[in-house]
Coordinates of C-alpha atoms in Angstrom, one line a residue:
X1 CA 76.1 78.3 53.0
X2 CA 79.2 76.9 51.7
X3 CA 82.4 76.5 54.3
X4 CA 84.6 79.9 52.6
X5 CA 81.5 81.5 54.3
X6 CA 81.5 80.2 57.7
X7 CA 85.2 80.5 58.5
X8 CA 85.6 84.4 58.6
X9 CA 82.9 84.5 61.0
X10 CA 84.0 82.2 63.7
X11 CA 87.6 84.1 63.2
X12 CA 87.6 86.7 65.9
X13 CA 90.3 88.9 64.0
X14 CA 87.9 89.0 61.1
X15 CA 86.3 92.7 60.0
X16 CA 82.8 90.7 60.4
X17 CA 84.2 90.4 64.2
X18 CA 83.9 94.4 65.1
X19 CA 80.2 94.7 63.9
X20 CA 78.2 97.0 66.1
X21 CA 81.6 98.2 68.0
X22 CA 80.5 102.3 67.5
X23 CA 77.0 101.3 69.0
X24 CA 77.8 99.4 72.0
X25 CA 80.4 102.2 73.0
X26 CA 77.6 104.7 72.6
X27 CA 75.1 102.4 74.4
X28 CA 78.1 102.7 77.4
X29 CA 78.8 105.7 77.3
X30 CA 75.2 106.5 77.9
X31 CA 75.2 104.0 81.0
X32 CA 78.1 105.3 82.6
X33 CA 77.1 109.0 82.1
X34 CA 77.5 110.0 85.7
X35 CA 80.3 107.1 86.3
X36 CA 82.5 108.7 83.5
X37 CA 82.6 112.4 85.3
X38 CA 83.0 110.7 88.2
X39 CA 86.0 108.7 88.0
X40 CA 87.6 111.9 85.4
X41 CA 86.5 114.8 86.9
X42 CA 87.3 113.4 90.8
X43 CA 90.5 112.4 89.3
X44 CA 91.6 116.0 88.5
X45 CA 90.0 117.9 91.5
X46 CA 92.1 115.6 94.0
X47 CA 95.3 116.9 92.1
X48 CA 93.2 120.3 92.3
X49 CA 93.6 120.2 96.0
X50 CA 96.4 118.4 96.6
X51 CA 98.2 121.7 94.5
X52 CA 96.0 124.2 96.2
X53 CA 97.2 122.5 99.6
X54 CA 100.9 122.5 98.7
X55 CA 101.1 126.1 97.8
X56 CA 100.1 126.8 101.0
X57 CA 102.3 124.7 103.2
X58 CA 105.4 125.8 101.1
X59 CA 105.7 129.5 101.0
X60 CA 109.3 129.3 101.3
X61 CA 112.2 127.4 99.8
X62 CA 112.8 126.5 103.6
X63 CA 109.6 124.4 103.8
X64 CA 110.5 123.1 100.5
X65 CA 113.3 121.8 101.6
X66 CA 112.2 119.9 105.0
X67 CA 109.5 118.0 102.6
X68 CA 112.8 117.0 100.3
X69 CA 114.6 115.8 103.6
X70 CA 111.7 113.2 103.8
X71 CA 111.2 112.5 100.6
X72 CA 114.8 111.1 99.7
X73 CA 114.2 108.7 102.6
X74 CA 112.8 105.2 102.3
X75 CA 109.7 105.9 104.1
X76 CA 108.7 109.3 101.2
X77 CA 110.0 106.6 98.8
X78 CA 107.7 103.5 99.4
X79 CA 104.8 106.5 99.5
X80 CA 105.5 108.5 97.5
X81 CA 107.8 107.4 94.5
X82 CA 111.7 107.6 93.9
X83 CA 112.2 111.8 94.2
X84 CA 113.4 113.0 90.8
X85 CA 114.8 116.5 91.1
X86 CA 114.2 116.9 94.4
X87 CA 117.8 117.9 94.8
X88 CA 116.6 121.2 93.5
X89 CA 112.9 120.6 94.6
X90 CA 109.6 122.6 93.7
X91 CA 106.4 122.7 94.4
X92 CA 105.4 121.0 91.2
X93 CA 108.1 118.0 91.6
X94 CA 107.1 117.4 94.5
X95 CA 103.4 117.0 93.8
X96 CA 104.1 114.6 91.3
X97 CA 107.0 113.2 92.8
X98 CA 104.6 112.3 96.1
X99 CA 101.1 112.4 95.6
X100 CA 101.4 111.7 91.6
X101 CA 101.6 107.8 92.8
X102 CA 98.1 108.7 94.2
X103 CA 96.6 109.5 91.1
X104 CA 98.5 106.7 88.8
X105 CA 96.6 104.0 91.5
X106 CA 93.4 105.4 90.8
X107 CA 93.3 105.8 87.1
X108 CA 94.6 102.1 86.8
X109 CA 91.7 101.4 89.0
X110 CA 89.8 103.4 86.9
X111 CA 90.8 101.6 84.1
X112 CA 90.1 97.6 85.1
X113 CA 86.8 98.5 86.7
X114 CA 85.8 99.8 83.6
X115 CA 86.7 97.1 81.5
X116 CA 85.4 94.5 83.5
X117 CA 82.7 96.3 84.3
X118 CA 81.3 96.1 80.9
X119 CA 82.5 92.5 79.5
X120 CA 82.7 89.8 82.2
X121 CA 79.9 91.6 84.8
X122 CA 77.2 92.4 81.5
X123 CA 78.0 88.2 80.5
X124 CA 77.5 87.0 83.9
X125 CA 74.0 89.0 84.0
X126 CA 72.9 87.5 80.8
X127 CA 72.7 90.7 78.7
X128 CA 75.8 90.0 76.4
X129 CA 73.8 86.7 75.3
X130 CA 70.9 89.2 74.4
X131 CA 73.4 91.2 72.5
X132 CA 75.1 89.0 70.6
X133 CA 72.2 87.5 69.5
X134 CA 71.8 90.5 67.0
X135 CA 74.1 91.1 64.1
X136 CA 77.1 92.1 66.8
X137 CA 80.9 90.6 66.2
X138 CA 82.2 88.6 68.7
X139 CA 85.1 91.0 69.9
X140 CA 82.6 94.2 69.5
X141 CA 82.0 94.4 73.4
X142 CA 85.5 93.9 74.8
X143 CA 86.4 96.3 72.0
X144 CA 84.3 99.0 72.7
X145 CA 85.0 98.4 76.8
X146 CA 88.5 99.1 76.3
X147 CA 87.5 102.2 73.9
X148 CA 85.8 103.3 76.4
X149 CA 88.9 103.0 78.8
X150 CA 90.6 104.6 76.4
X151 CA 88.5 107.7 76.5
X152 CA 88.1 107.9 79.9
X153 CA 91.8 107.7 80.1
X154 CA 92.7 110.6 77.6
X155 CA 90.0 112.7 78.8
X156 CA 91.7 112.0 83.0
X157 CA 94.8 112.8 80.9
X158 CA 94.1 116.2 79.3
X159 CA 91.8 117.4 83.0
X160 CA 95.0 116.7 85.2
X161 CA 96.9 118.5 82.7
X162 CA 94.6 120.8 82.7
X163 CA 95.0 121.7 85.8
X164 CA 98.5 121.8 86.4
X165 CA 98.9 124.3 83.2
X166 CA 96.2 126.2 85.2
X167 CA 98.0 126.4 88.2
X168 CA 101.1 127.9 86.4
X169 CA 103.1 125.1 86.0
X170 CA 105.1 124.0 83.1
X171 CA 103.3 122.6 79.9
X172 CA 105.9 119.7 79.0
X173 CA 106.2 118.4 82.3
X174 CA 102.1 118.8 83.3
X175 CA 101.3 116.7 79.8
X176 CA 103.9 114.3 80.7
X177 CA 102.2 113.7 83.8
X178 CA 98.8 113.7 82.9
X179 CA 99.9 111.8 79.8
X180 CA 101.5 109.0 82.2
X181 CA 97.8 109.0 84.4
X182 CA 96.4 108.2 81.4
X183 CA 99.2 105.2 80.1
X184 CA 98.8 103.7 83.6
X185 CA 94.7 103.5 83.3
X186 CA 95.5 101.7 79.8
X187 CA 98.1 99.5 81.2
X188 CA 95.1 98.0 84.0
X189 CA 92.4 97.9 81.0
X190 CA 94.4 95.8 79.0
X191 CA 95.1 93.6 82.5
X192 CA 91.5 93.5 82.6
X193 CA 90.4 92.8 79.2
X194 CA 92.8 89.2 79.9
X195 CA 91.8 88.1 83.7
X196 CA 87.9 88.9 82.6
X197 CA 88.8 85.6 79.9
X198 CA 90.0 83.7 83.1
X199 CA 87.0 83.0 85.3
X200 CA 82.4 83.4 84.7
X201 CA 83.0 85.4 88.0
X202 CA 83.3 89.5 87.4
X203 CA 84.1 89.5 91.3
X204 CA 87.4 86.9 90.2
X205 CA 88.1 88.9 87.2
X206 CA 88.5 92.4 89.1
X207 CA 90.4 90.6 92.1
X208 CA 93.2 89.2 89.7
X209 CA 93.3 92.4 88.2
X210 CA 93.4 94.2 91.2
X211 CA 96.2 92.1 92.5
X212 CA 98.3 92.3 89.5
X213 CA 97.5 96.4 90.4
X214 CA 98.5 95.3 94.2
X215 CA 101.6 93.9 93.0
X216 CA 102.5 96.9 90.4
X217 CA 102.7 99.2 93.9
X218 CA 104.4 96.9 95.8
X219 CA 107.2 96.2 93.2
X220 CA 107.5 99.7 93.1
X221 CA 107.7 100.3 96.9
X222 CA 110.6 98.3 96.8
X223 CA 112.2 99.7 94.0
X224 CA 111.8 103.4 94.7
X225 CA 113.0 102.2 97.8
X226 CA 116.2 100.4 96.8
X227 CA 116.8 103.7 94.5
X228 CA 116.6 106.0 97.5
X229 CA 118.9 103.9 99.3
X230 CA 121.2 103.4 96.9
X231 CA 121.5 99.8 97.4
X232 CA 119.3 96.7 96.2
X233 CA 117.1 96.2 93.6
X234 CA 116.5 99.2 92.1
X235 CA 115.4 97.7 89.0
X236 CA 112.1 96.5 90.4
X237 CA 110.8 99.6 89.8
X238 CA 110.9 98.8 86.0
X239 CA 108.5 95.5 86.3
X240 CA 105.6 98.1 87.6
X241 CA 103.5 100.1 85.4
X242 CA 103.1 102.4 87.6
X243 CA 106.9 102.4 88.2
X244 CA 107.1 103.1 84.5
X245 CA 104.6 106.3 85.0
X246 CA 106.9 107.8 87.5
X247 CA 109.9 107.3 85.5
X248 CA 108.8 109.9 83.6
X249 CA 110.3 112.2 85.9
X250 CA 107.7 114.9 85.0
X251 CA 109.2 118.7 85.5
X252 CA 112.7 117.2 85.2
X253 CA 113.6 115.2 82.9
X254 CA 110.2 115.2 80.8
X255 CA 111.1 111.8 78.7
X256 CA 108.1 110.4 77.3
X257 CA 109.9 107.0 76.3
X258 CA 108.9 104.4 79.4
X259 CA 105.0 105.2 78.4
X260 CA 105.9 103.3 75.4
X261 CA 106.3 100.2 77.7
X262 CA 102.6 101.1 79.1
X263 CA 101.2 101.2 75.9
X264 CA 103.2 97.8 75.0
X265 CA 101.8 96.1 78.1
X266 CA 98.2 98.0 77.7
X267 CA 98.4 95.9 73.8
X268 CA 99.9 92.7 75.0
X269 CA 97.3 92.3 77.7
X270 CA 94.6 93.5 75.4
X271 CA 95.7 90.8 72.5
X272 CA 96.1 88.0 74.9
X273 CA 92.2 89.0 76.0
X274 CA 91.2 88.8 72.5
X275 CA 93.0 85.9 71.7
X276 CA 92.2 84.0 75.0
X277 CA 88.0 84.9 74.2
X278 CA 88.0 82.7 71.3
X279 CA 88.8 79.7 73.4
X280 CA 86.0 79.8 75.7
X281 CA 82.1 79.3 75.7
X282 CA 80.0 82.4 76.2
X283 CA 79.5 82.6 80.3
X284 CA 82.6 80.8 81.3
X285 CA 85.9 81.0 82.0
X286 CA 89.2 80.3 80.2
X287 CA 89.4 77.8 83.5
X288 CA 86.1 75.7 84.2
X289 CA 85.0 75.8 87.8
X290 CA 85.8 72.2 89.5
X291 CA 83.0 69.8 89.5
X292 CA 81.6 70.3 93.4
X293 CA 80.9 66.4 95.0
X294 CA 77.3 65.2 94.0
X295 CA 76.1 65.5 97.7
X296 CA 76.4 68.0 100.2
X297 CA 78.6 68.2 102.8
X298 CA 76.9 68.0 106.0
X299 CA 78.4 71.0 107.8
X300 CA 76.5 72.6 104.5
X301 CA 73.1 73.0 106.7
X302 CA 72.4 76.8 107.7
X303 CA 72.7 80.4 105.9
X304 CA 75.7 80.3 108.1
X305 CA 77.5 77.5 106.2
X306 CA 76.9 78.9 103.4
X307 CA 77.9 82.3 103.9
X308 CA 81.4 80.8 105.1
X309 CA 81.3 78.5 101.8
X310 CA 80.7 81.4 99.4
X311 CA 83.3 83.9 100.9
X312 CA 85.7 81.2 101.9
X313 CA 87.7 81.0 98.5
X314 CA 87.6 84.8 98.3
X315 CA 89.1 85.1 101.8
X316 CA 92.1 82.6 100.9
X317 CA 93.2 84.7 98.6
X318 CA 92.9 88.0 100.8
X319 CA 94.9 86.4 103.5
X320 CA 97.8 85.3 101.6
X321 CA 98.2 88.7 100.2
X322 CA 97.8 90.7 103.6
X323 CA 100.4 88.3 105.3
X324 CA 102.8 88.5 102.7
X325 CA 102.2 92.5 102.5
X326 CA 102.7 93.2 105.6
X327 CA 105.4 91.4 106.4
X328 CA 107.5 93.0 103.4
X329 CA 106.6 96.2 105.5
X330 CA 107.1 95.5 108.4
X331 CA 110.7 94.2 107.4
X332 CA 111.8 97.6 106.5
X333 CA 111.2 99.2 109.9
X334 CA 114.8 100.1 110.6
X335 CA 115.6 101.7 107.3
X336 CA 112.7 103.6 107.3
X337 CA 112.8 104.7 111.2
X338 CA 116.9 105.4 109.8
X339 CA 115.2 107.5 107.0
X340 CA 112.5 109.7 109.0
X341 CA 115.3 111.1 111.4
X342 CA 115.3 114.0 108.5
X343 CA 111.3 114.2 107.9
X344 CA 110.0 117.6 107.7
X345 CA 108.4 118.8 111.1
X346 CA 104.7 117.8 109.7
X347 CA 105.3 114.2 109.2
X348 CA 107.2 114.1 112.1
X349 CA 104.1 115.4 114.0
X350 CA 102.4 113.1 112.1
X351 CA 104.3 110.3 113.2
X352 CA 104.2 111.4 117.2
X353 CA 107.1 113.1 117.2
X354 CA 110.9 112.7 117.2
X355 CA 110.8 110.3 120.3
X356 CA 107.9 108.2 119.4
X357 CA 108.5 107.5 115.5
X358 CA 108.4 103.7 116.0
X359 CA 105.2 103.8 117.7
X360 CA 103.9 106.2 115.0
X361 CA 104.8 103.9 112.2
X362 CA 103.1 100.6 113.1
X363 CA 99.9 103.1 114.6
X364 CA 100.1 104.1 110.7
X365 CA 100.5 100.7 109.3
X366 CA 97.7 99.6 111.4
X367 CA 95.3 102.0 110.2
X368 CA 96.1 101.3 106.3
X369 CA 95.4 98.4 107.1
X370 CA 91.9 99.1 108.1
X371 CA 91.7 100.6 105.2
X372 CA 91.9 97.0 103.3
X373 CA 90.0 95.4 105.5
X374 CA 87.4 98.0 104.8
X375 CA 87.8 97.2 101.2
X376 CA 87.2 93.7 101.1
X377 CA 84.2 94.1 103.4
X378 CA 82.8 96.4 101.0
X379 CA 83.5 94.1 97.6
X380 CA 81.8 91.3 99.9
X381 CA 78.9 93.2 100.0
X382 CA 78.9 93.7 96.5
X383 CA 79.0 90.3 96.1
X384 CA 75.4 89.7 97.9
X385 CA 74.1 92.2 95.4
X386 CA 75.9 90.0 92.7
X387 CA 74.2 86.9 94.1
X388 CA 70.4 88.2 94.1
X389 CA 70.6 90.4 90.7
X390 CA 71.8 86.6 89.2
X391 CA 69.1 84.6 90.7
X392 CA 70.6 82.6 93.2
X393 CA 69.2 84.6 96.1
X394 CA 65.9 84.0 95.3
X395 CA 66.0 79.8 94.9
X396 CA 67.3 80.1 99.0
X397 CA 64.8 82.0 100.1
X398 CA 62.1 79.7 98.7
X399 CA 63.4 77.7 101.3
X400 CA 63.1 77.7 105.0
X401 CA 65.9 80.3 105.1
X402 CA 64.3 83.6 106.6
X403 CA 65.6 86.6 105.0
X404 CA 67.4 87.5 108.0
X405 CA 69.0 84.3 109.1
X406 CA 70.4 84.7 105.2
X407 CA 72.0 88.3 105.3
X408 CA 73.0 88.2 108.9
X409 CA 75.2 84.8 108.2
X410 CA 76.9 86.3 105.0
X411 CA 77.5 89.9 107.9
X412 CA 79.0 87.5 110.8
X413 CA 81.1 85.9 108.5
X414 CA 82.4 88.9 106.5
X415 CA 82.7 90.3 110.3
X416 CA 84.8 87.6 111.4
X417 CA 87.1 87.6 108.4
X418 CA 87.8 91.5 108.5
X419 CA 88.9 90.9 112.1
X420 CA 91.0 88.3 110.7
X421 CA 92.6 90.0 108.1
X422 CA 93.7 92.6 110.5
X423 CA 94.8 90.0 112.7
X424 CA 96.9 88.9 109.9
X425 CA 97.8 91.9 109.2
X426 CA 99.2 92.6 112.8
X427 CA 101.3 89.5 113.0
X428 CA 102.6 90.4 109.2
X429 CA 103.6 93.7 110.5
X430 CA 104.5 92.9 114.1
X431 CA 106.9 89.7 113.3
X432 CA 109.0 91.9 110.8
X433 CA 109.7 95.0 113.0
X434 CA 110.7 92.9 115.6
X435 CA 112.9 91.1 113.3
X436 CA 114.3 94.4 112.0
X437 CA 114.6 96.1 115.4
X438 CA 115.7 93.3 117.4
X439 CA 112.6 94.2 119.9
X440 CA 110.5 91.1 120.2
X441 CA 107.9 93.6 122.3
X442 CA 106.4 95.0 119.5
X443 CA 104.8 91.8 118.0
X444 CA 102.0 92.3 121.0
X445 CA 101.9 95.7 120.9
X446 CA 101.3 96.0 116.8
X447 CA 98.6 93.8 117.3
X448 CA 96.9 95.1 119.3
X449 CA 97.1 98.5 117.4
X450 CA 95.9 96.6 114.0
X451 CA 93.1 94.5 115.8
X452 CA 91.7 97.5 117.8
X453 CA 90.5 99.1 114.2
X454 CA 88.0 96.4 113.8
X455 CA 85.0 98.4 115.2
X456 CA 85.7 101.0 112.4
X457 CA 85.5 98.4 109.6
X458 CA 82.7 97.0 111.2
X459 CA 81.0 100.1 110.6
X460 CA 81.6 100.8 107.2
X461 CA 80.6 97.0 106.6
X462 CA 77.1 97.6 108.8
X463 CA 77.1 100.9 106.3
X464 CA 77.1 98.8 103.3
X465 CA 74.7 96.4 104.8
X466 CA 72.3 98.7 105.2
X467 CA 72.2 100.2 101.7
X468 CA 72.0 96.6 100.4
X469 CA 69.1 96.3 102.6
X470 CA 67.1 99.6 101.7
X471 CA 68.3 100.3 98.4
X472 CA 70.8 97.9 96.8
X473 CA 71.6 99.6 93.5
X474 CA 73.1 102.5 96.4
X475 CA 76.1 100.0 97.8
X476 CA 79.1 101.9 95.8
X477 CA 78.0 104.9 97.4
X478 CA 79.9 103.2 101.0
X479 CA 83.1 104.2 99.0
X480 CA 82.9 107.5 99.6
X481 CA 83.3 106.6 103.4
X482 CA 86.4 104.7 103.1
X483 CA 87.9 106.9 100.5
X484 CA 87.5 110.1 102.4
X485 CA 88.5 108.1 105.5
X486 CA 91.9 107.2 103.6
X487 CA 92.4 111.3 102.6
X488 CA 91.2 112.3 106.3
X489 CA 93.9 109.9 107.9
X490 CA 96.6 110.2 106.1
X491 CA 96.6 113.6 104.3
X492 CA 94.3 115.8 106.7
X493 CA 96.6 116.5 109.3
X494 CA 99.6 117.2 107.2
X495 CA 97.3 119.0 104.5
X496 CA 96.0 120.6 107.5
X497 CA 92.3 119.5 107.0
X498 CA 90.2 121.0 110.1
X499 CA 89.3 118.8 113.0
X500 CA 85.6 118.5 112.4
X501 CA 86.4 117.6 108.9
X502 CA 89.0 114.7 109.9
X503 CA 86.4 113.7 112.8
X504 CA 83.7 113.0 110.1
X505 CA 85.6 109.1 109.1
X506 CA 85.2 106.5 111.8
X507 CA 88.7 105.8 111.5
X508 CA 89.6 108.8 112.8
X509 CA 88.4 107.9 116.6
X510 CA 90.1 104.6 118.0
X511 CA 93.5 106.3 118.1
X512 CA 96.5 104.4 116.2
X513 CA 97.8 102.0 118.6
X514 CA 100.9 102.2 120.2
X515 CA 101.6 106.0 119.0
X516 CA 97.9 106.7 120.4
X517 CA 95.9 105.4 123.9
X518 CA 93.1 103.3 122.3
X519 CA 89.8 105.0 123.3
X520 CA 87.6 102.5 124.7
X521 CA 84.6 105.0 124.4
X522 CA 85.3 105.6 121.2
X523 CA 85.5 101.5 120.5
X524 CA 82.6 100.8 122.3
X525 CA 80.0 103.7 120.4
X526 CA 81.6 102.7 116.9
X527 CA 80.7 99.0 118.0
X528 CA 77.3 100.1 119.3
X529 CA 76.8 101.7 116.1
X530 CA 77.4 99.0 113.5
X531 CA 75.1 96.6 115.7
X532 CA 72.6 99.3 115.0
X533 CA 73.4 99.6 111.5
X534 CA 73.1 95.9 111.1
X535 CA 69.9 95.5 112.6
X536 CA 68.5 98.7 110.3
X537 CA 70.0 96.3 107.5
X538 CA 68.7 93.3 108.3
X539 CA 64.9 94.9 109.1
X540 CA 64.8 96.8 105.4
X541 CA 65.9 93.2 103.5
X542 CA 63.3 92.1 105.3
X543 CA 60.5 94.1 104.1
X544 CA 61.8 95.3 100.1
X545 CA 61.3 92.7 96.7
X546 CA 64.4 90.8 96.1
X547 CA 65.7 92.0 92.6
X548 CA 66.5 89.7 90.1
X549 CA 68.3 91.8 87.1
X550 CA 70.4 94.7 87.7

């Protein structure tokens, strides 16, 4: 084989390079048959309801209005988004204008989970070694990942499109917003399609991508903010892709423009993944892991060391994002207690009413809070599965290590450090009212409101524990609980969702803290309940077949 022959091939641009693209994205498509409907299908039926809700609440241009009052304030912006044409607001502006933001966050989720998904998780499992070792081009995988984005994200695009048409709304400004769902889920698979280059870790890959998603709806916050207010820096709004979804201004101005810059970023991203792949090994990372000492440290002598050594890294990162968060919004307290003055009744409600708005904001803080905690117990779950499906699991329990000395020390310390990061959270939140109000009070009180959620979280982690235990390939299923917990808390009461239904999420019982009295009952039976959970969990590991492939 002479040297002309051997360069095209190791040339990732080269034709030879897409080779067995079509069949990979059909071998996907096939393995995410049910995943596919799920994430496009759930997509469009939450718009479906959050329509069918609307059209209710506003009968008259009277209710209409009171929503607008909240919406041009601080508070609907950092929420919702920054409130085009709600000077002469409809029902359809405001859908988009509020819960729109909703929808963007999920299909960019959507989108990186897909992406990494299928590159960076099928390489740490060994399968893209398989693959490749048939006549497959070296960029056919990550190609047909993001193809497959891409058709998840057109297919999200037409449904919610779909379903505004449907609902008798107008065509421009329904395909402009389904058309900017769709730019936003390509923005986050492009993301993905780079950070999967950076690390051997699918768990690393997802979390940088995830916080570049984190850090799209914060920039946002403060620039829909800033707009609303008419003062600071509007212009962050423009750094977000998500920003650059809402700038649509679907139903008013209809400009398709700024989803040029998605697709810009979406190709960017995407060519700096390709281009980044063809400097690393097949398994690693664009950065090689440190070399760890050649001995042991000493406090490295139980399950429960090694738990802490495993999610340690992970929990850095989580903590430094939580403080940061929460102190950004806790610093806006004033403006936005200055904003909610001219809420509509329902929020108001929401809140606790006209006299206890403070109170009602940090209670509501405290309880999206839980929400990320939740989250990152969850993903740490996850993570156990990720653990046994790639062998190590096994090696450890060939040990001394009893099964459930192994799982109960990686459950105390994923229990300790969701009770931490809503500590973390509490101070975040706590220190900047108090700084913006001038009362010093509230750091105690906030708190106290953020730490009281932990029994919840505990919960949903004990939840997740126990489908690891009895069925692992059924973890994602815990989801469901903490994403119906998030609609139940903060869009049943003002979607006027019936009690029974909002009573269902074990959020829903502690009471938000200092709007609410904490129920101890309620505190102790959620508690009582996890410890059950966790012992269920920690009996069915006991008894089933580790699995070593997923």
């Amino acid at each position: 084989m002479t040297t002309a022959s051997v360069l095209p091939a190791r040339n990732g641009l080269a034709p030879g390079g897409l080779t067995g693209t079509g069949k990979l994205l059909v071998f996907m498509l096939r393995r995410d048959r049910v995943r596919f409907f799920g994430w496009t299908l759930g997509l469009a039926l939450l718009m479906t309801y959050f329509s069918s809700a609307m059209g209710a609440l506003a009968e008259t241009e009277e209710d209409l209005e009171s929503f607008a009052g909240f919406a041009r304030t601080p508070a609907g912006a950092m929420f919702g988004g920054p409130g085009f044409g709600f000077d002469a607001l409809t029902v359809e502006r405001f859908l988009v204008g509020e819960y729109g933001l909703y929808l963007l966050t999920g299909a960019g989720l959507m989108g990186l989970l897909t992406v990494v998904r299928h590159t960076r998780a099928e390489e740490r499992a060994g399968r893209t070694e398989l693959i490749r070792a048939n006549v497959v081009g070296r960029h056919a995988q990550l190609t047909a990942a993001l193809l497959l984005a891409t058709l998840m994200a057109t297919v999200t695009a037409l449904l919610i499109a779909a379903v505004m048409i449907g609902g008798g709304y107008d065509t421009t400004g329904s395909l402009v917003f389904g058309a900017g769902a769709g730019a936003c889920a390509l923005a986050f698979a492009g993301t993905a399609a780079a950070t999967v280059q950076m690390s051997a870790q699918p768990r690393a890959a997802a979390g940088t991508a995830g916080a570049v998603l984190g850090a799209a709806f914060a920039l946002r916050a403060l620039g829909d903010m800033a707009h609303v207010q008419q003062s600071g820096p509007s212009w962050l709004s423009w750094l977000s892709p998500i920003g650059w979804s809402q700038q649509t201004a679907p139903y008013t101005l209809d400009r398709w423009w700024p989803l040029l810059l998605s697709l810009a970023f979406a190709a960017a991203t995407a060519a700096l993944g390709y281009a980044t792949s063809m400097r690393r090994d097949l398994g690693a990372g664009l950065f090689p892991p440190r070399h760890g000492a050649p001995r042991a440290a000493p406090w490295l002598n139980s399950p429960l060391a090694l738990a802490f050594r495993l999610h340690g890294p992970g929990l850095v990162g989580w903590s430094a994002a939580v403080l940061l968060g929460s102190g950004a919004y806790g610093s806006f307290t004033q403006p936005l207690l200055d904003g909610l003055e001219d809420a509509p009744g329902e929020v108001v409600t929401l809140l606790g009413g006209a006299d206890n708005l403070l109170d009602g904001y940090l209670g509501t803080m405290g309880l999206m809070w839980a929400f990320v905690a939740g989250t990152h117990a969850v993903l740490a779950v996850q993570s156990l599965r990720n653990e046994e499906t790639e062998g190590r699991t096994e090696p450890v329990l060939a040990t001394a290590v009893g099964r459930r000395a192994l799982l109960g020390g990686h459950l105390t310390v994923v229990g300790l450090s969701t009770l931490w990061l809503l500590l973390l959270a509490g101070l975040g939140d706590g220190i900047g009212a108090a700084a913006s109000t001038g009362d010093a009070g509230l750091l105690g009180e906030t708190v106290l409101g953020h730490v009281a959620h932990a029994p919840a979280v505990w919960l949903v982690l004990a939840l997740a524990a126990l489908l690891y235990g009895a069925a692992p390939g059924a973890v994602p299923l815990v989801w469901a609980v903490l994403a119906y917990g998030l609609f139940a808390g903060f869009f049943g009461p003002l979607l006027e969702l019936p009690e029974v239904a909002q009573s269902v999420s074990p959020f829903a019982h502690i009471g938000e803290y200092p709007a609410e009295t904490l129920s101890v009952a309620s505190l102790a039976v959620l508690t009582a309940l996890a410890a059950l959970c966790t012992a269920a969990a920690l009996a069915a590991f006991r008894r089933r077949d580790v699995v070593t492939q997923a």
